């Protein structure tokens, strides 16, 4: 019997054959009884037939056993891809040694083989739900050989195709509803998909889609997400067909049409938050004009990342910190289901499973930076006993002793002093500015940990090394501007206790500031600065910023004038109290942290002190989009929008990663000592197709869950005593419950968030001192050229760069591009005209964050405090950025009241406002001077709702006017060699039939 090409359909054939042969035996016996003359021959034939049937039965049973073995292997191998993109050696070993249940091991033995039969290659999927997408494919061969106790053997072979679909090959991807409302001409390009509904309402200039558009839900064109139907007649939507010709999608040709909420045909009757809609009975014919390039794919066709396969996991977990079991050697703390802060245990409800551990950006290969209110809250620093920290070095404290080990006594100044580096390979000393811990201290501690991160390929374990002291020796301060503040001397920070009396204050001469070798010229992680360039920031009687140079255009804190110590002034009136600066810290700050400087071109007759880097985010700080003194007071900003930012200097990071500082790092750190007394080098930073730089700043996150506890973003109260309106009405509205716990999180009393959106502070105080709240952000500066390289000759050498954070990320100025070749009068600049293109400095890049805000080349922190509610004073200039983006937005709803003011009540702004803005980029009623471009080439991926930067979408009175959106999908992401590191992949495993490969 030939069984060389059996599939599962062959099982019935085996059974049928056996039944047919059994019937033949019965008939043969009857014939033998009737025709005795042939008895001898018949008996001989019967014995032969019985033996044949016995052999065939044994063969069939062994065949079934082999098939069972193959199915078990297939199941186990397939489950690997629910947790990771690539199987490890350990995974393969487990598949090969797994037992076959239900079979007697004494009757059958098995040989199970699993081999990768081809190198990874890029293919275009030819059919099915993912047709046309590019995938990275591996071929695998599964082979099962079963042998019974009599030696009968059956061998079956199956091929399996492991397809990994990179998420950035989508121009636009939304895990929930995709919305696009009345934009200027919009033609982004690239494939478009939403796992929800697609709400589409074009502007007068039209929207254009060049590739396939798919929605798991419905295509809705006659109603906005909030139920607005005023645009139901707009018809300038175009989608290309198979011949690349634009075909028009008319509003009455979508998959659903408007109806009334009480109508029997309302398909959203069970979802009152959705605009009432009825199915379009002609959808099949109406959509056929697009040749399959506009589809509603229906339920159970969602594109899911591995972290969401078979679970309800919120994809926000991709950017949150990990959860490692805490024991005596160190682990993590987390907020459990009861709301308590506890050590992570081996409980399935506590520790990260294999999926989360592998998919979290915090665990991707590269560098991880974490900030928290205690040592125990740093990754790997919890002891497993209550909320205590492990003993020994684990990160450093920034607002304590100068060596970073702990708290101060009352007579000692606060602040970490970075360790000395060599000034150059020949020697000399480079000493970065001490951290001004007095301005970071808010009653809570401030700890930081910097680690290298890599994954063990054999078992998937995350391996980290603490490089905090080494990395911070580069500095933590924005280098003073030489033309404004030329620091020529600094206080003696080597004094044993940094006393406040003047006798211990010994000014030492040091190298003058220069861009490349001066003090703080190497800082990558920047948390403080000496000046804020821009307009004067006016405050109140406290006068936190006590110096403004109208000629130089900068704000500073000057501590004394003249070289005589008797002229030392506090530089701060009696109002320096409360939550901002410890009232007992003024002297300590003055003597320990100030540096003598030539201010604004004068002689060295003044001293300045560093202070935290802050900006005011009008979107996060306002509850209503209206410029009105009845809502906001002059010279004050709301505490809700005062954001403490960690600046990442990308240019200095690039210098470090290319080895510019090798041989200069200190050799007395724990890392160096464990490294054979050799200082940190660029080669100590793990790389996997480039680097992921991850930042999590949880200062002020009291309950330590990575969520900002201020969900009350709609509604307000009126105070009749002063005629002012305040945000927060204390009522849970649709669109506010971001974490889905059924509770309106706000004003919890734990100090994580201000009382309400009306809780304000003088602008100058907010600009130079850290507030206690969980208002944190990460800003990328000097990012025109990124770390990495594109190698056209040897693609494997290409290295990209990704920044990821569970906080909001701000991008200041050009990023990964110097500009574009030109901006056409219609359409968009092609992705190939972004400069540089396909050169070593065209870096595959991505930014993954809770929210992403673009600050133009003209952005100015001082303007954000001086004109927080005057949009006409915050003017943007043309800016070019190039990166793939994964981020969140706010929740849109059908309920339009209460709302956030401005346009699109209770909406998230749509994909055209997915990137956030804080400036006046353009004004339709203004002249050309107020029409500026944001040139963007990339991929727009929305996977979750923002849990940190969760302020309501607002435009266009106070927060921003949008730019000219010169946006285009970056087709280089279709090349598997140009993917940013850490790129998520959809997993699509194709299992073929099997065949028998022995006789």
XYZ file of N, CA, C and O in Angstrom, residues 371-493:
492
model
N 14.057 56.040 37.220
C 14.054 56.964 38.348
C 12.864 56.636 39.240
O 11.800 56.224 38.763
N 13.044 56.837 40.544
C 11.981 56.493 41.491
C 12.177 57.259 42.785
O 13.190 57.950 42.991
N 11.191 57.114 43.696
C 11.201 57.831 44.971
C 11.928 57.085 46.079
O 12.012 57.585 47.198
N 12.407 55.897 45.803
C 13.171 55.155 46.799
C 14.060 54.161 46.081
O 13.814 53.805 44.913
N 15.066 53.700 46.783
C 15.985 52.725 46.211
C 15.260 51.426 45.874
O 15.493 50.821 44.818
N 14.341 51.009 46.742
C 13.649 49.739 46.536
C 12.780 49.747 45.292
O 12.457 48.685 44.749
N 12.391 50.942 44.822
C 11.534 51.029 43.647
C 12.323 51.011 42.339
O 11.724 51.038 41.263
N 13.641 50.960 42.419
C 14.450 50.817 41.217
C 14.442 49.353 40.779
O 14.322 48.447 41.614
N 14.572 49.073 39.486
C 14.594 47.681 39.023
C 15.719 46.884 39.672
O 16.871 47.331 39.726
N 15.360 45.739 40.207
C 16.359 44.855 40.792
C 16.872 45.266 42.145
O 17.830 44.669 42.653
N 16.265 46.279 42.778
C 16.781 46.783 44.054
C 15.905 46.433 45.248
O 16.225 46.804 46.381
N 14.776 45.749 45.045
C 13.902 45.357 46.158
C 14.379 44.034 46.739
O 14.762 43.122 46.009
N 14.341 43.934 48.060
C 14.914 42.776 48.739
C 13.989 41.579 48.796
O 14.414 40.472 49.071
N 12.690 41.786 48.587
C 11.746 40.697 48.752
C 11.158 40.645 50.139
O 10.284 39.832 50.422
N 11.627 41.529 51.016
C 11.096 41.629 52.373
C 10.356 42.948 52.504
O 10.966 44.004 52.620
N 9.031 42.901 52.454
C 8.258 44.135 52.508
C 8.620 45.023 51.328
O 8.707 44.571 50.202
N 8.848 46.293 51.627
C 9.248 47.234 50.568
C 10.676 47.713 50.792
O 11.051 48.792 50.353
N 11.471 46.896 51.464
C 12.854 47.268 51.751
C 13.733 47.051 50.533
O 13.443 46.244 49.649
N 14.840 47.794 50.506
C 15.818 47.657 49.427
C 16.903 46.677 49.831
O 17.132 46.419 51.026
N 17.572 46.129 48.838
C 18.716 45.276 49.130
C 19.847 46.124 49.687
O 19.891 47.338 49.499
N 20.740 45.495 50.400
C 21.926 46.200 50.882
C 22.948 46.270 49.753
O 22.904 45.503 48.801
N 23.859 47.218 49.858
C 24.865 47.351 48.835
C 24.455 48.334 47.758
O 23.375 48.927 47.789
N 25.323 48.506 46.776
C 25.116 49.490 45.727
C 24.042 49.008 44.757
O 24.076 47.874 44.285
N 23.083 49.873 44.478
C 22.045 49.595 43.479
C 21.503 50.954 43.053
O 20.616 51.513 43.680
N 22.064 51.532 41.989
C 21.727 52.889 41.606
C 22.365 53.894 42.553
O 23.178 53.539 43.423
N 22.004 55.174 42.414
C 22.498 56.217 43.313
C 21.355 57.156 43.668
O 20.393 57.304 42.914
N 21.485 57.789 44.846
C 20.520 58.805 45.246
C 21.018 60.166 44.782
O 22.172 60.537 45.030
N 20.146 60.930 44.128
C 20.536 62.214 43.566
C 20.346 63.371 44.530
O 20.955 64.426 44.350
N 19.494 63.229 45.538
C 19.210 64.346 46.443
C 19.678 64.047 47.857
O 19.138 64.566 48.827
N 20.722 63.232 47.981
C 21.263 62.915 49.285
C 22.724 63.277 49.382
O 23.143 64.356 48.955
N 23.518 62.362 49.920
C 24.954 62.597 50.071
C 25.633 62.719 48.716
O 25.136 62.205 47.702
N 26.786 63.371 48.718
C 27.509 63.605 47.469
C 27.943 62.309 46.806
O 28.096 62.259 45.583
N 28.115 61.229 47.587
C 28.535 59.961 46.984
C 27.346 59.120 46.522
O 27.520 58.020 46.011
N 26.118 59.637 46.719
C 24.937 58.955 46.220
C 24.468 57.773 47.029
O 23.622 57.007 46.565
N 24.964 57.636 48.260
C 24.638 56.437 49.030
C 23.445 56.592 49.959
O 22.855 55.596 50.365
N 23.086 57.815 50.342
C 21.997 57.920 51.304
C 21.610 59.347 51.607
O 21.956 60.277 50.881
N 20.909 59.532 52.749
C 20.354 60.820 53.115
C 21.408 61.695 53.789
O 22.467 61.235 54.191
N 21.062 62.981 53.951
C 21.975 63.957 54.524
C 21.629 64.217 55.975
O 20.594 63.804 56.479
N 22.517 64.922 56.651
C 22.195 65.515 57.946
C 21.862 66.975 57.692
O 22.030 67.478 56.590
N 21.382 67.664 58.690
C 20.871 69.023 58.482
C 21.936 70.003 58.021
O 21.610 71.028 57.434
N 23.196 69.737 58.249
C 24.221 70.721 57.905
C 24.904 70.438 56.574
O 25.837 71.134 56.207
N 24.457 69.431 55.869
C 25.132 69.038 54.634
C 24.225 69.300 53.439
O 23.034 69.039 53.488
N 24.798 69.800 52.386
C 24.030 70.086 51.177
C 23.639 68.795 50.471
O 24.368 67.805 50.483
N 22.498 68.846 49.837
C 22.008 67.699 49.087
C 22.568 67.711 47.670
O 22.683 68.761 47.065
N 22.846 66.521 47.159
C 23.181 66.450 45.750
C 24.315 65.496 45.435
O 25.371 65.508 46.083
N 24.108 64.660 44.422
C 25.106 63.691 43.988
C 26.198 64.376 43.188
O 25.931 65.214 42.316
N 27.448 64.004 43.505
C 28.596 64.497 42.740
C 29.094 63.391 41.818
O 29.612 62.374 42.275
N 28.916 63.541 40.492
C 29.421 62.504 39.580
C 30.918 62.287 39.757
O 31.671 63.216 40.068
N 31.341 61.079 39.541
C 32.739 60.733 39.666
C 33.571 61.399 38.576
O 33.057 61.715 37.497
N 34.846 61.615 38.865
C 35.757 62.210 37.893
C 36.052 61.242 36.746
O 36.146 60.027 36.934
N 36.202 61.830 35.569
C 36.700 61.113 34.403
C 38.030 61.720 33.998
O 38.409 62.782 34.503
N 38.710 61.064 33.084
C 39.870 61.695 32.468
C 39.383 62.758 31.491
O 38.375 62.590 30.820
N 40.151 63.854 31.405
C 39.796 64.906 30.470
C 40.026 64.457 29.033
O 39.263 64.794 28.128
N 41.046 63.656 28.832
C 41.335 63.087 27.519
C 42.169 61.838 27.722
O 42.466 61.460 28.860
N 42.528 61.186 26.634
C 43.268 59.932 26.752
C 44.623 60.126 27.401
O 45.196 59.173 27.943
N 45.138 61.354 27.369
C 46.439 61.609 27.965
C 46.393 61.907 29.448
O 47.432 61.927 30.118
N 45.216 62.151 29.980
C 45.098 62.445 31.407
C 44.254 63.675 31.651
O 43.387 64.042 30.858
N 44.542 64.374 32.756
C 43.721 65.503 33.147
C 42.427 65.030 33.792
O 42.098 63.840 33.786
N 41.701 65.966 34.381
C 40.481 65.608 35.106
C 39.284 66.336 34.509
O 39.332 67.546 34.278
N 38.248 65.579 34.260
C 36.956 66.122 33.833
C 35.979 65.895 34.986
O 35.726 64.751 35.375
N 35.474 66.981 35.565
C 34.545 66.889 36.687
C 33.223 67.533 36.303
O 33.170 68.737 36.048
N 32.185 66.745 36.246
C 30.864 67.263 35.888
C 30.267 68.003 37.085
O 30.624 67.775 38.240
N 29.332 68.891 36.813
C 28.670 69.680 37.846
C 27.894 68.797 38.803
O 27.231 67.831 38.390
N 27.966 69.150 40.053
C 27.220 68.418 41.071
C 25.715 68.644 40.884
O 25.265 69.719 40.482
N 24.921 67.615 41.181
C 23.468 67.726 41.120
C 22.988 68.607 42.261
O 23.396 68.435 43.413
N 22.144 69.561 41.945
C 21.561 70.428 42.979
C 20.373 69.701 43.603
O 19.225 69.887 43.223
N 20.677 68.873 44.578
C 19.644 68.080 45.229
C 18.646 68.893 46.013
O 17.541 68.426 46.297
N 19.028 70.124 46.367
C 18.093 70.975 47.105
C 16.851 71.281 46.264
O 15.759 71.447 46.792
N 17.034 71.360 44.957
C 15.901 71.692 44.083
C 15.168 70.454 43.585
O 14.103 70.572 42.984
N 15.740 69.280 43.796
C 15.037 68.042 43.459
C 14.245 67.507 44.641
O 13.255 66.787 44.459
N 14.680 67.857 45.836
C 14.070 67.281 47.029
C 12.706 67.905 47.293
O 12.569 69.124 47.389
N 11.686 67.067 47.386
C 10.326 67.543 47.655
C 9.717 66.816 48.843
O 8.502 66.756 48.985
N 10.547 66.275 49.717
C 10.056 65.450 50.807
C 10.127 63.975 50.475
O 9.981 63.129 51.350
N 10.344 63.674 49.193
C 10.557 62.301 48.769
C 11.966 62.177 48.218
O 12.542 63.133 47.730
N 12.512 60.989 48.275
C 13.850 60.760 47.764
C 13.845 60.725 46.240
O 12.801 60.554 45.611
N 15.019 60.868 45.649
C 15.173 60.784 44.197
C 16.328 59.833 43.904
O 17.482 60.135 44.221
N 15.996 58.688 43.318
C 16.997 57.673 42.984
C 16.997 57.427 41.474
O 15.971 57.555 40.809
N 18.164 57.042 40.967
C 18.310 56.741 39.548
C 19.171 55.497 39.382
O 20.092 55.247 40.177
N 18.843 54.722 38.370
C 19.661 53.555 38.038
C 19.802 53.471 36.526
O 18.812 53.591 35.794
N 21.030 53.273 36.054
C 21.320 53.096 34.635
C 21.889 51.698 34.470
O 22.816 51.304 35.188
N 21.336 50.939 33.525
C 21.739 49.546 33.340
C 21.951 49.228 31.866
O 21.319 49.835 30.994
N 22.814 48.263 31.614
C 22.829 47.619 30.312
C 21.853 46.453 30.357
O 21.645 45.842 31.410
N 21.245 46.156 29.206
C 20.228 45.106 29.146
C 20.495 44.221 27.937
O 20.778 44.712 26.840
N 20.401 42.922 28.153
C 20.449 41.983 27.042
C 19.653 40.739 27.422
O 19.331 40.527 28.599
N 19.343 39.926 26.422
C 18.572 38.705 26.631
C 19.453 37.492 26.424
O 20.199 37.418 25.438
N 19.384 36.547 27.359
C 20.107 35.290 27.212
C 19.420 34.474 26.117
O 18.247 34.109 26.249
N 20.102 34.166 25.019
C 19.446 33.485 23.902
C 19.038 32.050 24.220
O 18.194 31.480 23.523
N 19.621 31.457 25.252
C 19.315 30.058 25.554
C 18.029 29.882 26.338
O 17.318 28.901 26.172
N 17.707 30.846 27.215
C 16.514 30.670 28.051
C 15.630 31.908 28.135
O 14.609 31.889 28.837
N 15.986 32.977 27.437
C 15.161 34.176 27.444
C 15.296 35.037 28.676
O 14.558 36.016 28.818
N 16.206 34.700 29.572
C 16.384 35.499 30.790
C 16.937 36.880 30.443
O 17.722 37.032 29.502
N 16.500 37.891 31.215
C 16.975 39.262 31.020
C 18.188 39.487 31.911
O 18.115 39.325 33.133
N 19.297 39.866 31.312
C 20.555 40.052 32.041
C 20.894 41.541 32.036
O 20.960 42.173 30.984
N 21.105 42.102 33.225
C 21.416 43.535 33.351
C 22.700 43.736 34.128
O 23.110 42.876 34.915
N 23.328 44.901 33.913
C 24.509 45.303 34.698
C 24.348 46.775 35.070
O 23.994 47.607 34.228
N 24.603 47.083 36.319
C 24.460 48.439 36.843
C 25.672 49.276 36.427
O 26.803 49.010 36.832
N 25.422 50.315 35.605
C 26.508 51.211 35.160
C 26.190 52.646 35.579
O 26.650 53.594 34.943
N 25.415 52.808 36.648
C 24.936 54.136 37.023
C 26.076 55.114 37.254
O 26.114 56.204 36.646
N 26.994 54.782 38.141
C 28.074 55.714 38.471
C 28.950 56.002 37.258
O 29.417 57.135 37.073
N 29.163 55.003 36.444
C 29.991 55.171 35.254
C 29.326 56.131 34.272
O 29.953 57.088 33.787
N 28.052 55.876 33.969
C 27.340 56.658 32.970
C 27.142 58.102 33.423
O 27.253 59.043 32.635
N 26.858 58.291 34.718
C 26.614 59.642 35.225
C 27.898 60.456 35.347
O 27.831 61.684 35.511
N 29.051 59.804 35.272
C 30.297 60.580 35.305
C 30.403 61.492 34.083
O 31.149 62.474 34.097
N 29.654 61.201 33.041
C 29.604 62.081 31.875
C 28.967 63.421 32.209
O 29.217 64.427 31.544
N 28.125 63.428 33.250
C 27.457 64.646 33.679
C 25.958 64.493 33.658
O 25.407 63.584 33.018
N 25.271 65.416 34.340
C 23.804 65.429 34.372
C 23.271 66.842 34.169
O 22.128 67.133 34.499
N 24.112 67.712 33.594
C 23.779 69.127 33.506
C 23.913 69.618 32.070
O 24.849 69.230 31.354
N 22.965 70.456 31.657
C 23.067 71.129 30.363
C 24.251 72.085 30.414
O 24.360 72.918 31.323
N 25.143 71.966 29.468
C 26.328 72.799 29.458
C 25.935 74.274 29.361
O 25.095 74.657 28.560
N 26.531 75.090 30.232
C 26.241 76.516 30.216
C 26.656 77.121 28.878
O 27.653 76.723 28.276
N 25.885 78.066 28.413
C 26.170 78.719 27.134
C 27.345 79.671 27.321
O 27.261 80.621 28.102
N 28.434 79.422 26.620
C 29.665 80.166 26.859
C 29.476 81.663 26.674
O 30.051 82.473 27.402
N 28.664 82.054 25.707
C 28.499 83.481 25.440
C 27.643 84.163 26.500
O 27.635 85.394 26.592
N 26.922 83.381 27.301
C 26.046 83.965 28.309
C 26.577 83.749 29.715
O 26.654 84.671 30.519
N 26.912 82.494 30.009
C 27.421 82.168 31.348
C 28.689 81.354 31.179
O 28.647 80.154 30.939
N 29.821 81.984 31.269
C 31.104 81.320 31.124
C 31.637 81.005 32.514
O 32.139 81.875 33.217
N 31.489 79.749 32.903
C 31.876 79.350 34.252
C 33.389 79.178 34.296
O 33.958 78.333 33.617
N 34.021 79.985 35.123
C 35.478 79.930 35.205
C 35.973 79.360 36.519
O 37.149 79.135 36.684
N 35.086 79.155 37.471
C 35.485 78.561 38.744
C 34.269 77.950 39.408
O 33.135 78.249 39.067
N 34.529 77.082 40.356
C 33.406 76.426 41.011
C 33.766 76.164 42.469
O 34.922 76.200 42.870
N 32.720 75.850 43.247
C 32.937 75.661 44.682
C 33.667 74.357 44.953
O 33.638 73.427 44.150
N 34.310 74.302 46.085
C 35.073 73.121 46.474
C 34.105 72.034 46.919
O 33.578 72.063 48.018
N 33.882 71.061 46.047
C 32.951 69.992 46.386
C 33.667 68.808 47.014
O 33.063 67.766 47.235
